[in-house]
PDB file of C-alpha atoms and ligand atoms in Angstrom:
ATOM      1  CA  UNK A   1      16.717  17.088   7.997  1.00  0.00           C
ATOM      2  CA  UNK A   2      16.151  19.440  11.285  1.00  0.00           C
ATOM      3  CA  UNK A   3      15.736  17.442  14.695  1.00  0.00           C
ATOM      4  CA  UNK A   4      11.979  18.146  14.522  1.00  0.00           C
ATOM      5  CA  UNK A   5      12.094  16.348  11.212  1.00  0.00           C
ATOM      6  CA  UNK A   6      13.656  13.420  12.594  1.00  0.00           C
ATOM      7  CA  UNK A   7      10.978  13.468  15.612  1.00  0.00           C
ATOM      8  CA  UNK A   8       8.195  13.832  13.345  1.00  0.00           C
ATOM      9  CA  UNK A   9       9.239  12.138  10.114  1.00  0.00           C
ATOM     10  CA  UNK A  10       5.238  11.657   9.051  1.00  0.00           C
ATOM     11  CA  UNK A  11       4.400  15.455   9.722  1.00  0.00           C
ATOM     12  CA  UNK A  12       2.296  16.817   6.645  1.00  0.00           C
ATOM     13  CA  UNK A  13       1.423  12.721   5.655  1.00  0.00           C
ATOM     14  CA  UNK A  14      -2.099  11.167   5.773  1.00  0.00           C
ATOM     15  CA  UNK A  15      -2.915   7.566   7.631  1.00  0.00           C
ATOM     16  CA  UNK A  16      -5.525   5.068   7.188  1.00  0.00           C
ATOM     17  CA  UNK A  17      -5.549   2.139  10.295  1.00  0.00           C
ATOM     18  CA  UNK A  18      -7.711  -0.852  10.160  1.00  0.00           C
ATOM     19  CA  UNK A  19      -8.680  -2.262  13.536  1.00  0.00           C
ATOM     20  CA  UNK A  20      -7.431   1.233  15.217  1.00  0.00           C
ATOM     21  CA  UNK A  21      -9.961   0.888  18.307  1.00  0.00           C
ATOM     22  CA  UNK A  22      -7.713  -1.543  20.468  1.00  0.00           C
ATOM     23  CA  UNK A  23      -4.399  -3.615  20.340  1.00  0.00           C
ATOM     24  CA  UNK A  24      -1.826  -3.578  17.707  1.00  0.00           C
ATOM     25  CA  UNK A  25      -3.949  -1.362  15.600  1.00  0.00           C
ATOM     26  CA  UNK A  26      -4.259   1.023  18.096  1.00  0.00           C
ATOM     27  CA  UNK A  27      -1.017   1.383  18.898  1.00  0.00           C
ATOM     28  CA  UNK A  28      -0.104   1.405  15.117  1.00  0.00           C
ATOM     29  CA  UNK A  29      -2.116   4.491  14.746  1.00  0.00           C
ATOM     30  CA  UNK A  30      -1.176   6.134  18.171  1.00  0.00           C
ATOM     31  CA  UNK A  31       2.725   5.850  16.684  1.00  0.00           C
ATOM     32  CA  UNK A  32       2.097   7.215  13.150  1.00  0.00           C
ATOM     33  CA  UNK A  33       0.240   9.969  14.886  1.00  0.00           C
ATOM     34  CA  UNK A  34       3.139  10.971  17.666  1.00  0.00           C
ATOM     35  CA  UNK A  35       5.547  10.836  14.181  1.00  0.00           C
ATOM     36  CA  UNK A  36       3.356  13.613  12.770  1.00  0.00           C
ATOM     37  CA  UNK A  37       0.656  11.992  10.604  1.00  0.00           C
ATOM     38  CA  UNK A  38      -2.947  12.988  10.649  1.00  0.00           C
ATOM     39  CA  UNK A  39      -5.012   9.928  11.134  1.00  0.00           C
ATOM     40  CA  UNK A  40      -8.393   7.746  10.376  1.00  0.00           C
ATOM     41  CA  UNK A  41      -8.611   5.268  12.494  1.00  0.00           C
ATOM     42  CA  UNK A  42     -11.244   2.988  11.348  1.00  0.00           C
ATOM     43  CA  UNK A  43     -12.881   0.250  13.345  1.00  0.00           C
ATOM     44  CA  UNK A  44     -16.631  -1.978  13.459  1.00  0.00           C
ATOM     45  CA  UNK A  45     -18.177   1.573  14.344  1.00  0.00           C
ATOM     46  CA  UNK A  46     -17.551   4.780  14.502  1.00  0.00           C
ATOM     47  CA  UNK A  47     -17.946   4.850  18.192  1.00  0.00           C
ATOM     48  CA  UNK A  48     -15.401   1.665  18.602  1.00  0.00           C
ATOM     49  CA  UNK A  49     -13.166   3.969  16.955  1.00  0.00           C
ATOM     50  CA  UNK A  50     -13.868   7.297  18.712  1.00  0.00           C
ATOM     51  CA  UNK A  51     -10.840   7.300  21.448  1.00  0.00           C
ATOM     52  CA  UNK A  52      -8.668   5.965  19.717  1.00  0.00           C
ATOM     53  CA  UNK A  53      -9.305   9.363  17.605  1.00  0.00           C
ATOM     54  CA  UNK A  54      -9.409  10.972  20.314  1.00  0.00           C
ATOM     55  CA  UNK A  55      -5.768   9.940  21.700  1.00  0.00           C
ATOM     56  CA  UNK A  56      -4.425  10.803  18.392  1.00  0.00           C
ATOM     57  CA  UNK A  57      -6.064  13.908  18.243  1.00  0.00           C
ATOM     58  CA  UNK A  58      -3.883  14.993  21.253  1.00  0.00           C
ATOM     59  CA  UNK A  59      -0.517  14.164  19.299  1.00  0.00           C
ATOM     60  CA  UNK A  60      -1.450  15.401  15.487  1.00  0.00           C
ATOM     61  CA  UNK A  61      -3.432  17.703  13.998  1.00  0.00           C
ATOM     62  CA  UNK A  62      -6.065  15.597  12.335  1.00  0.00           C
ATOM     63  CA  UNK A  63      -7.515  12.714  13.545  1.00  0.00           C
ATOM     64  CA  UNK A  64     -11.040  10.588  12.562  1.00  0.00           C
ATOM     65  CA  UNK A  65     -12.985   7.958  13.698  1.00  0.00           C
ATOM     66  CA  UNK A  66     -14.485   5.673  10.809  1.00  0.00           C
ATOM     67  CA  UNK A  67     -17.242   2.926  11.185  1.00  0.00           C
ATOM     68  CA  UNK A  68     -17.260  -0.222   8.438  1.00  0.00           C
ATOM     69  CA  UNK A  69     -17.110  -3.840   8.413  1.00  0.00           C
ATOM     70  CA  UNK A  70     -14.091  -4.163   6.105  1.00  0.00           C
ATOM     71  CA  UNK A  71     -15.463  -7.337   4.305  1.00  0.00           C
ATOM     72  CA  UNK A  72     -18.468  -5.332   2.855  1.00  0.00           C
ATOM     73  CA  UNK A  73     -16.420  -4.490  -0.137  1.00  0.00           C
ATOM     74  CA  UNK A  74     -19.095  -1.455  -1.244  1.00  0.00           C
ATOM     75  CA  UNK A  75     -19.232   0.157   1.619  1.00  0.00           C
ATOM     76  CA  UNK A  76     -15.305   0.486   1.930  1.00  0.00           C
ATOM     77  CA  UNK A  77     -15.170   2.034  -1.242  1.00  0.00           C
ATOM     78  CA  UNK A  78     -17.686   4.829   0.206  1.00  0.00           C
ATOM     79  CA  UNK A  79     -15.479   5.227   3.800  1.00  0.00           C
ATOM     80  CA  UNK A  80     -12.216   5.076   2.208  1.00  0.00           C
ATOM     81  CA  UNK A  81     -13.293   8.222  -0.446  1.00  0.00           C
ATOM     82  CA  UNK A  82     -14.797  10.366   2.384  1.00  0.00           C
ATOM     83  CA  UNK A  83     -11.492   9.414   4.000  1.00  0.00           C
ATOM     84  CA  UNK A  84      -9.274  11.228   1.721  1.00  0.00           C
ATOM     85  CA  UNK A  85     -11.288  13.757   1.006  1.00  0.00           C
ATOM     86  CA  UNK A  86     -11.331  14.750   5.224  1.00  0.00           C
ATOM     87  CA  UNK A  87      -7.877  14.137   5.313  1.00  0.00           C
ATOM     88  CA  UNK A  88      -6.769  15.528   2.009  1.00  0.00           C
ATOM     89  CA  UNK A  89      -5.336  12.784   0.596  1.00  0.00           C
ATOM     90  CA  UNK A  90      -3.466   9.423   1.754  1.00  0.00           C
ATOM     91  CA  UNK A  91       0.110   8.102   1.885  1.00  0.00           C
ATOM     92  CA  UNK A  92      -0.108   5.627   4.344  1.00  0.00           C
ATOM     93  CA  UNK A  93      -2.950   2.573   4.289  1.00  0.00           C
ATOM     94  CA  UNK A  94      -2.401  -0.328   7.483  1.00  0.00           C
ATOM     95  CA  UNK A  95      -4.863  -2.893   6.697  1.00  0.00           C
ATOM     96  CA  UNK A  96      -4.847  -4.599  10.941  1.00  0.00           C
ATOM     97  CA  UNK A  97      -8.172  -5.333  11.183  1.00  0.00           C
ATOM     98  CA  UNK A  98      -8.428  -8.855  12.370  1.00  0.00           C
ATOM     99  CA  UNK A  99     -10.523 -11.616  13.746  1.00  0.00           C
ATOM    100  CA  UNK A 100      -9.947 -15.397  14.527  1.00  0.00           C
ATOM    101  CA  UNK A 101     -12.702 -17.982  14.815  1.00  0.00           C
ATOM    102  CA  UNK A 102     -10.494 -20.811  15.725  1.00  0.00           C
ATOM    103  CA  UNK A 103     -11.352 -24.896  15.265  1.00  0.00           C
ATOM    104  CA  UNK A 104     -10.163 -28.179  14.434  1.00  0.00           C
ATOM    105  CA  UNK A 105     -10.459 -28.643  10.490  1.00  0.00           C
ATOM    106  CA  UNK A 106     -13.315 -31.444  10.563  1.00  0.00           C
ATOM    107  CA  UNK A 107     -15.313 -29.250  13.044  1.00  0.00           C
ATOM    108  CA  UNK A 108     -15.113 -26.428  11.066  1.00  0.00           C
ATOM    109  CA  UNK A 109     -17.806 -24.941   9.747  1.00  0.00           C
ATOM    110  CA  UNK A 110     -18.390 -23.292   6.200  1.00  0.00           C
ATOM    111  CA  UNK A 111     -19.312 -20.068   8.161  1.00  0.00           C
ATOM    112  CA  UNK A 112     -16.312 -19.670  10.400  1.00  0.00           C
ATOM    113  CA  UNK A 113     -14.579 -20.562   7.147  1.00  0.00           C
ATOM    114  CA  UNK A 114     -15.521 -17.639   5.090  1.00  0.00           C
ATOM    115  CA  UNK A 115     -16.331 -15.123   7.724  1.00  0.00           C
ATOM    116  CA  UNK A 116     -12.285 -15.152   8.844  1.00  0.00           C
ATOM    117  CA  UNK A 117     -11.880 -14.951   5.012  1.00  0.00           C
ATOM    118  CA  UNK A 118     -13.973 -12.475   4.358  1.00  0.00           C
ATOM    119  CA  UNK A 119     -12.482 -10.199   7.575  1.00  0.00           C
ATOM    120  CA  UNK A 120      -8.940 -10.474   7.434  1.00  0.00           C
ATOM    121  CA  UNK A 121      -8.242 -11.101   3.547  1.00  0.00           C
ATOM    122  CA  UNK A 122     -10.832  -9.832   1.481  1.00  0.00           C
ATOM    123  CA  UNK A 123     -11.028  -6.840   4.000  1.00  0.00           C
ATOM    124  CA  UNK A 124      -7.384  -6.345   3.099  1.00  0.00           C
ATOM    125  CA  UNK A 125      -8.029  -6.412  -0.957  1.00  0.00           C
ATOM    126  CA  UNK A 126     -10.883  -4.178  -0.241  1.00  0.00           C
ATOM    127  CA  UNK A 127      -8.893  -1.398   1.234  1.00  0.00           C
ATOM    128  CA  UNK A 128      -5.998  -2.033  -1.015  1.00  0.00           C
ATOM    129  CA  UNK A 129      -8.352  -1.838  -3.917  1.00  0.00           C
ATOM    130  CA  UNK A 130     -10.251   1.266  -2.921  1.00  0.00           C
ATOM    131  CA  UNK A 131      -7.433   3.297  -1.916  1.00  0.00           C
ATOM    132  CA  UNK A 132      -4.764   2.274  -4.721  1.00  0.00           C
ATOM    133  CA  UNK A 133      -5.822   5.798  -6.827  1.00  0.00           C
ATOM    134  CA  UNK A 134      -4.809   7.896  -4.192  1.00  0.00           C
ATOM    135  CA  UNK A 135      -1.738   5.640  -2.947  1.00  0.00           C
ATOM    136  CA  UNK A 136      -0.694   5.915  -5.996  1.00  0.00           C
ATOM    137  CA  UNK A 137      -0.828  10.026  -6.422  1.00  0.00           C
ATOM    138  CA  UNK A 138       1.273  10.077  -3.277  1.00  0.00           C
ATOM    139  CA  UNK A 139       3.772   7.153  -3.907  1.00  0.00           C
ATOM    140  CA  UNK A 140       2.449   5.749  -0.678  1.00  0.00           C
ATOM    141  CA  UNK A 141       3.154   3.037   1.464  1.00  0.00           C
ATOM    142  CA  UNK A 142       0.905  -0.409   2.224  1.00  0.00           C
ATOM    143  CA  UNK A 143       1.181  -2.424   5.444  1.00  0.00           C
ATOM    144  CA  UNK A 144      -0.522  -5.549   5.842  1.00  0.00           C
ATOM    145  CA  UNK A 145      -0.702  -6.953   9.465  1.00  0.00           C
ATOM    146  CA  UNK A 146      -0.300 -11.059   8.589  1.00  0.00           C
ATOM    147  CA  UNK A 147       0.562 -13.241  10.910  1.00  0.00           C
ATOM    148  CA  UNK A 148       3.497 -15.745  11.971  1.00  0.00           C
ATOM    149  CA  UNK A 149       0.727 -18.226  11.470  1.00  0.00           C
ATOM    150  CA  UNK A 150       0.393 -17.614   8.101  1.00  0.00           C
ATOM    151  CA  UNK A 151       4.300 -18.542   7.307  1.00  0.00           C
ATOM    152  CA  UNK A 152       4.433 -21.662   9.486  1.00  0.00           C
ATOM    153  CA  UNK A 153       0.334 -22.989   9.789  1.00  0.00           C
ATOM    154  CA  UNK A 154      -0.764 -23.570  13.490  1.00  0.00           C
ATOM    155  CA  UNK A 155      -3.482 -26.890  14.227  1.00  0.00           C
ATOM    156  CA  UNK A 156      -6.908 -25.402  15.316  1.00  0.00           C
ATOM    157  CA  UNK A 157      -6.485 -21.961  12.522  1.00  0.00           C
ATOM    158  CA  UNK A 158      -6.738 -23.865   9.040  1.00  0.00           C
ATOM    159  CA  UNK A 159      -8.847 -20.726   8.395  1.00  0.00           C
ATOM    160  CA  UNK A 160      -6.953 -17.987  10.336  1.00  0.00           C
ATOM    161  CA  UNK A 161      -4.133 -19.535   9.186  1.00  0.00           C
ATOM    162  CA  UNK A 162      -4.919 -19.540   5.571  1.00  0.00           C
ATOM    163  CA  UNK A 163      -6.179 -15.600   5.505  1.00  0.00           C
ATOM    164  CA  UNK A 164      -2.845 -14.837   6.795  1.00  0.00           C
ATOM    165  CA  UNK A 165      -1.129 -16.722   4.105  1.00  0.00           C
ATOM    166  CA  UNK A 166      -3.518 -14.968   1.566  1.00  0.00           C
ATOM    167  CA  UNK A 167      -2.069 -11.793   3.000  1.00  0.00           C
ATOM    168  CA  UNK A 168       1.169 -12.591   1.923  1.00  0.00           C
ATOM    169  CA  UNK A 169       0.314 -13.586  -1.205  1.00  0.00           C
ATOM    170  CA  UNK A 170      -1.725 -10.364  -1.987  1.00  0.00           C
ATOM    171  CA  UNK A 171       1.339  -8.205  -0.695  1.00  0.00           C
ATOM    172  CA  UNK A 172       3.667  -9.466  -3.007  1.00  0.00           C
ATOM    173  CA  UNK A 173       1.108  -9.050  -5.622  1.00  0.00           C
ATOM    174  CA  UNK A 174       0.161  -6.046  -5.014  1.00  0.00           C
ATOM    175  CA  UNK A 175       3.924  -5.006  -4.573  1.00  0.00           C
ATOM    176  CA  UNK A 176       4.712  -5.873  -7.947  1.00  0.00           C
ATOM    177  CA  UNK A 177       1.555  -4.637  -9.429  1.00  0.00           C
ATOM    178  CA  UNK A 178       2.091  -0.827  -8.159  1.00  0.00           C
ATOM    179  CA  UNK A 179       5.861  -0.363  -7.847  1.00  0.00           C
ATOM    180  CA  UNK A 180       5.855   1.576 -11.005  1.00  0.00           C
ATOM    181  CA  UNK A 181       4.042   3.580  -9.386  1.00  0.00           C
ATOM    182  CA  UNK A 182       6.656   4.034  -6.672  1.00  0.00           C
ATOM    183  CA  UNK A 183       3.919   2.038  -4.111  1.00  0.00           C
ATOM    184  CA  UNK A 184       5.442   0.197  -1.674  1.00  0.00           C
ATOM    185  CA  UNK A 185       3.657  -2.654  -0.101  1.00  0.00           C
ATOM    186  CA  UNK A 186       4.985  -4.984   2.656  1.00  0.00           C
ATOM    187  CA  UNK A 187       3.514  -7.587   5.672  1.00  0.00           C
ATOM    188  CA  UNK A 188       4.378  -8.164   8.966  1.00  0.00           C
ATOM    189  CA  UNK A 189       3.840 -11.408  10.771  1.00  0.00           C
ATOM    190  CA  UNK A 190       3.933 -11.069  14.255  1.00  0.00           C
ATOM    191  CA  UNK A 191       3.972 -13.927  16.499  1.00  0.00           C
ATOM    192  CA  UNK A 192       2.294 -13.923  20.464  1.00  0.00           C
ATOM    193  CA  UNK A 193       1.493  -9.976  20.965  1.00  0.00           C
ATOM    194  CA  UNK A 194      -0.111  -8.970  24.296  1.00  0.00           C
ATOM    195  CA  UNK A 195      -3.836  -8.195  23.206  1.00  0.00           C
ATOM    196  CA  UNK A 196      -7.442  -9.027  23.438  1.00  0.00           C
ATOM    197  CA  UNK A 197      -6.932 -11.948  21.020  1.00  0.00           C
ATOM    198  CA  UNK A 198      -4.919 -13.161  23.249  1.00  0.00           C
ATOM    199  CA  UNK A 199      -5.837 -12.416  26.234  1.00  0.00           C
ATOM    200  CA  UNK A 200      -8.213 -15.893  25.879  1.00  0.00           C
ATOM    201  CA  UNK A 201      -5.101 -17.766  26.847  1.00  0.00           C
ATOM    202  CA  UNK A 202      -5.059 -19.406  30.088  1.00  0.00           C
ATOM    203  CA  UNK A 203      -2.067 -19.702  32.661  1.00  0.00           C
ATOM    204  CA  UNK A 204      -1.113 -23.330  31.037  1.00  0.00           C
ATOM    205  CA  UNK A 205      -1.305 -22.538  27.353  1.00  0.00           C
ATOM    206  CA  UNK A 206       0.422 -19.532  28.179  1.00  0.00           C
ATOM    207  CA  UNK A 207       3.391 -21.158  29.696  1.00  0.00           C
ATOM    208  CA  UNK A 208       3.331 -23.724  27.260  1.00  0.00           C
ATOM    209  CA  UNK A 209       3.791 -21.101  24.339  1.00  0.00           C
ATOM    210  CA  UNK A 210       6.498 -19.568  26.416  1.00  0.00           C
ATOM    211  CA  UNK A 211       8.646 -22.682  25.704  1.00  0.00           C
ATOM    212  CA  UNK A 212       8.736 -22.171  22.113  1.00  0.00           C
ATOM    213  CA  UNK A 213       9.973 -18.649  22.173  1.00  0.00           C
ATOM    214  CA  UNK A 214      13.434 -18.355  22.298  1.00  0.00           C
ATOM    215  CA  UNK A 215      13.108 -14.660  23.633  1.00  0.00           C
ATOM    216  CA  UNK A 216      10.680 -16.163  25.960  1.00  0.00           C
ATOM    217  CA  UNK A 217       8.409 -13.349  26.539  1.00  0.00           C
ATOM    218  CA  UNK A 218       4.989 -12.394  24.402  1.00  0.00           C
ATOM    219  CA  UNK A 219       5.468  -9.518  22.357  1.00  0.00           C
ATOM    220  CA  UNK A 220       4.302  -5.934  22.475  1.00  0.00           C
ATOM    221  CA  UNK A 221       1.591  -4.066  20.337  1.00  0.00           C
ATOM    222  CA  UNK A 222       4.728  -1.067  20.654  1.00  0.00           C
ATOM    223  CA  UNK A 223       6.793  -3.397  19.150  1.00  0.00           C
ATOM    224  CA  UNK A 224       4.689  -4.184  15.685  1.00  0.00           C
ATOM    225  CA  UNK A 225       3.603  -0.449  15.841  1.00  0.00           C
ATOM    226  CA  UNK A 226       7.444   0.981  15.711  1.00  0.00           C
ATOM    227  CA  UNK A 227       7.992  -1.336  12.487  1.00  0.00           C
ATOM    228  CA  UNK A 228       5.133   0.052  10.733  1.00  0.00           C
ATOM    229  CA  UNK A 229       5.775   3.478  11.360  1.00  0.00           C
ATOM    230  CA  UNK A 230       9.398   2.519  10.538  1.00  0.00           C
ATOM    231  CA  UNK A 231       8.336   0.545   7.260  1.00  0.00           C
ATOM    232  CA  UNK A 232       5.824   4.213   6.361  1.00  0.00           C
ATOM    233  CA  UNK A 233       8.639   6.232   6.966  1.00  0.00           C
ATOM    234  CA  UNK A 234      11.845   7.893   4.898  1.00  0.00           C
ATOM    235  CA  UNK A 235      13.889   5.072   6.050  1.00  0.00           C
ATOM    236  CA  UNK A 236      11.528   2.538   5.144  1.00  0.00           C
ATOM    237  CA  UNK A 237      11.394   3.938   0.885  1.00  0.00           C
ATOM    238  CA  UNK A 238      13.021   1.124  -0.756  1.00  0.00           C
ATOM    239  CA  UNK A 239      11.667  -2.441   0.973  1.00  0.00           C
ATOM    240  CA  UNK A 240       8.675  -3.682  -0.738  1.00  0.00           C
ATOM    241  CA  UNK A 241       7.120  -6.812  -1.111  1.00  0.00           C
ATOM    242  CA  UNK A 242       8.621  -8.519   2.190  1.00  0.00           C
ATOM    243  CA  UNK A 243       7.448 -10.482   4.889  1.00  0.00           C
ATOM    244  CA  UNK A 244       9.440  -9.119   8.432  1.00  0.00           C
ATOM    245  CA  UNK A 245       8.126 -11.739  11.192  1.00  0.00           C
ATOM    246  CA  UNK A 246       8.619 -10.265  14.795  1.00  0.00           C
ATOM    247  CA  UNK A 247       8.091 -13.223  16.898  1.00  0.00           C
ATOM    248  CA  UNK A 248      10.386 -13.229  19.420  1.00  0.00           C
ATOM    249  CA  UNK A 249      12.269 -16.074  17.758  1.00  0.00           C
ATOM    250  CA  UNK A 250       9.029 -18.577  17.677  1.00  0.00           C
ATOM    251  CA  UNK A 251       9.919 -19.498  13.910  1.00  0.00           C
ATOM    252  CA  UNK A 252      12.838 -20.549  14.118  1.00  0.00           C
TER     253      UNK A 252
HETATM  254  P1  LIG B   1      -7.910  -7.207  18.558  1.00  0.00           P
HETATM  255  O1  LIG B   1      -7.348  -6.631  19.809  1.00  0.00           O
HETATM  256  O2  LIG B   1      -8.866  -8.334  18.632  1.00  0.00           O
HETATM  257  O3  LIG B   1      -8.571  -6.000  17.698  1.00  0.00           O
HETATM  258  C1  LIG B   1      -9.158  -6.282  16.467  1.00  0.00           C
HETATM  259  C2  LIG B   1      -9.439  -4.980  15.737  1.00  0.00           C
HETATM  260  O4  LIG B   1     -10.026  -5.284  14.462  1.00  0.00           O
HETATM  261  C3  LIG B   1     -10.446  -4.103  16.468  1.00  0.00           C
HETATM  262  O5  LIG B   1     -10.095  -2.751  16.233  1.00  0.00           O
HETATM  263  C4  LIG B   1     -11.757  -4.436  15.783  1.00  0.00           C
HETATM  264  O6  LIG B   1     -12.712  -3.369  15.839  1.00  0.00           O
HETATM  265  C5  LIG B   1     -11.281  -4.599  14.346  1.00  0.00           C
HETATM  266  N1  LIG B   1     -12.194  -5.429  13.546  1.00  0.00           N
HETATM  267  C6  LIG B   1     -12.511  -6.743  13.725  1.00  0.00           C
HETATM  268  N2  LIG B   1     -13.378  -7.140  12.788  1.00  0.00           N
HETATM  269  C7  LIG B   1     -13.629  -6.059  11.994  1.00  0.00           C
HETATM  270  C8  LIG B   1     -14.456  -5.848  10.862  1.00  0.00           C
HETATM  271  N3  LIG B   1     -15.211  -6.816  10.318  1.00  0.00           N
HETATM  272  N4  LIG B   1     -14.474  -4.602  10.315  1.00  0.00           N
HETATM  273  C9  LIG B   1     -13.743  -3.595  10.849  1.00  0.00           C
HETATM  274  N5  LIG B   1     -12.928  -3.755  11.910  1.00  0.00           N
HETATM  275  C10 LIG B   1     -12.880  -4.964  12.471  1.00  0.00           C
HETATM  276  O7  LIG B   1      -6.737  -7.713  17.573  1.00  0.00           O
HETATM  277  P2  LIG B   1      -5.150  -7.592  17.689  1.00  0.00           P
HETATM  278  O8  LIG B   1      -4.653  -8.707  18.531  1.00  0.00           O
HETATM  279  O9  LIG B   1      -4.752  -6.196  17.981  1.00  0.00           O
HETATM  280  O10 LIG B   1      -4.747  -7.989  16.188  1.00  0.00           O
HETATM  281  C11 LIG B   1      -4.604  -7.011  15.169  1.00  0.00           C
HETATM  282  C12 LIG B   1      -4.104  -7.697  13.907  1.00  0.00           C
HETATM  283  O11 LIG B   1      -2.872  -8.366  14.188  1.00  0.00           O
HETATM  284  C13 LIG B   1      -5.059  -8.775  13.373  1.00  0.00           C
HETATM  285  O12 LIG B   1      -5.039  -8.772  11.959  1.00  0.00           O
HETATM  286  C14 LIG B   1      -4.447 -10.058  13.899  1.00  0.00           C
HETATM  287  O13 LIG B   1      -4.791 -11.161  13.108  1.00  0.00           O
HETATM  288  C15 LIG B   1      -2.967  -9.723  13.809  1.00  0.00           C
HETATM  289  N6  LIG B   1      -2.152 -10.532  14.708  1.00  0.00           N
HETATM  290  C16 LIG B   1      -2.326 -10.491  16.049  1.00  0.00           C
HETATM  291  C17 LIG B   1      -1.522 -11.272  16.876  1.00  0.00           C
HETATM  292  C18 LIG B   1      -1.648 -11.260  18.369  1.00  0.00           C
HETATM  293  O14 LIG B   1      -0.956 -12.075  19.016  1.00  0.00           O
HETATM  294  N7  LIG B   1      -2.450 -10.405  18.962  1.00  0.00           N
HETATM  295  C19 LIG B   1      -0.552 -12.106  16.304  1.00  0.00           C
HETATM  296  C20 LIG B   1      -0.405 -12.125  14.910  1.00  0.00           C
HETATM  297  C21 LIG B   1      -1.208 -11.324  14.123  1.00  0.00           C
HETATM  298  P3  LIG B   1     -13.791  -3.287  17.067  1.00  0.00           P
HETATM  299  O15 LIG B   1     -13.033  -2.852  18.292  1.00  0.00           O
HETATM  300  O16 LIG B   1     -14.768  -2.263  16.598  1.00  0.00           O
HETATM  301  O17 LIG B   1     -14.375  -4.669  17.225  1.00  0.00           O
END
């Protein structure tokens, strides 16, 4: 391996990043792309997506911007095909897209139910699903963003809560299902991470949550983003099927 190879350790691969227009998805996708891999990042709209593109753009040779709602199982099949073709095949899929509609269990309605469902684990099948043919041509890798909440349950996110369990569920699955095909597929569960979703914290449930992590900071979209691009890369070939929660200790 030359020292460029070591610097660029994804040059030549292909990315696909759900939820690339902000946060941890962002990030995710502005990492694989300064390791050398060109890049779709995929968001609500094609304009939610665009600088995110751009950004990448300046640190790869290809970059996209993609517009889908990843529940709409259909129309994921159509984005992630004109995907490969632009990019010229795929060896990386990050299924981050994310959303939380958060309530106590007996207020919760059928609606917020499903439509966190639908978003964050049915969204995840669907690009799993659609992109498995050409995964499997490259011996790719899978990276499902779960959640710390989906390993320990949190009042108030029966339904977040439960999609991010399903997420584990599905990667083991799935790891199983395509390893003879030399597919790797793995989650990460991160705990508190500095983003818009959780930017809705105020001062006092922010100090509160500070107690109960033992590294006693919130964590850093860089921080989930070097993992992923660690878990896609050379070093990351023979780990599939695991759950690696960065929390900052909050698990324990
Ligand atoms: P965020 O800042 O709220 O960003 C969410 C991303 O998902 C955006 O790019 C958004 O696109 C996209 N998205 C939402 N619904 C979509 C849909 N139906 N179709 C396509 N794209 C959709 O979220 P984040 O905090 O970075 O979280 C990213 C992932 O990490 C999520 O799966 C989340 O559950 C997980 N996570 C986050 C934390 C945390 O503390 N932040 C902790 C554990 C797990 P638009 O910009 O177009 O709306």
């Amino acid at each position: 391996m030359t020292s460029s190879d070591s610097q660029r350790p994804l040059e030549g691969q292909a990315a696909l990043v759900t939820g690339a227009s902000r946060g941890i998805g962002r990030a995710i996708a502005l990492a694989l792309a300064g390791q050398g891999a060109r890049v779709a990042c995929v968001a609500t709209s094609v304009q939610s997506a665009e600088s995110a593109a751009a950004e990448c753009a300046a640190l790869t040779d290809g970059a996209l911007a993609l517009g889908v709602d990843v529940a709409d199982g259909a129309a994921v099949k159509v984005l992630v095909k004109d995907a490969v073709q632009q990019l010229g095949g795929l060896n990386i899929l990050v299924n981050n897209a994310g959303i939380t509609q958060d309530g106590l269990l007996l207020r919760m309605s059928e609606e917020d139910f499903d439509q966190v469902i639908g978003v964050n684990l049915k969204g995840t099948f669907n690009f799993i699903q659609a992109a498995a043919r050409p995964l499997m041509k490259s011996a790719g890798r899978i990276i499902n963003i779960s959640s710390v909440v989906g390993v320990t349950g949190n009042a108030g996110q029966a339904n977040y809560a439960a999609s991010k369990a399903g997420v584990i569920g599905l990667t083991r699955s799935v790891a199983k299902e395509l390893a003879g095909r030399k597919v790797t597929c793995n989650a990460i569960a991160p705990g508190f991470i500095e983003t818009d979703m959780t930017a809705a914290l105020n001062e006092d449930q922010r100090s509160d949550l500070l107690k109960g992590i033992p590294l006693a900071r919130i964590g850093d979209s860089s921080e989930i983003a070097a993992l992923t691009a660690f878990l896609a890369g050379p070093a990351g070939g023979y780990i599939t099927g695991q759950t690696l929660v960065v929390d900052g200790g909050l698990s324990l």
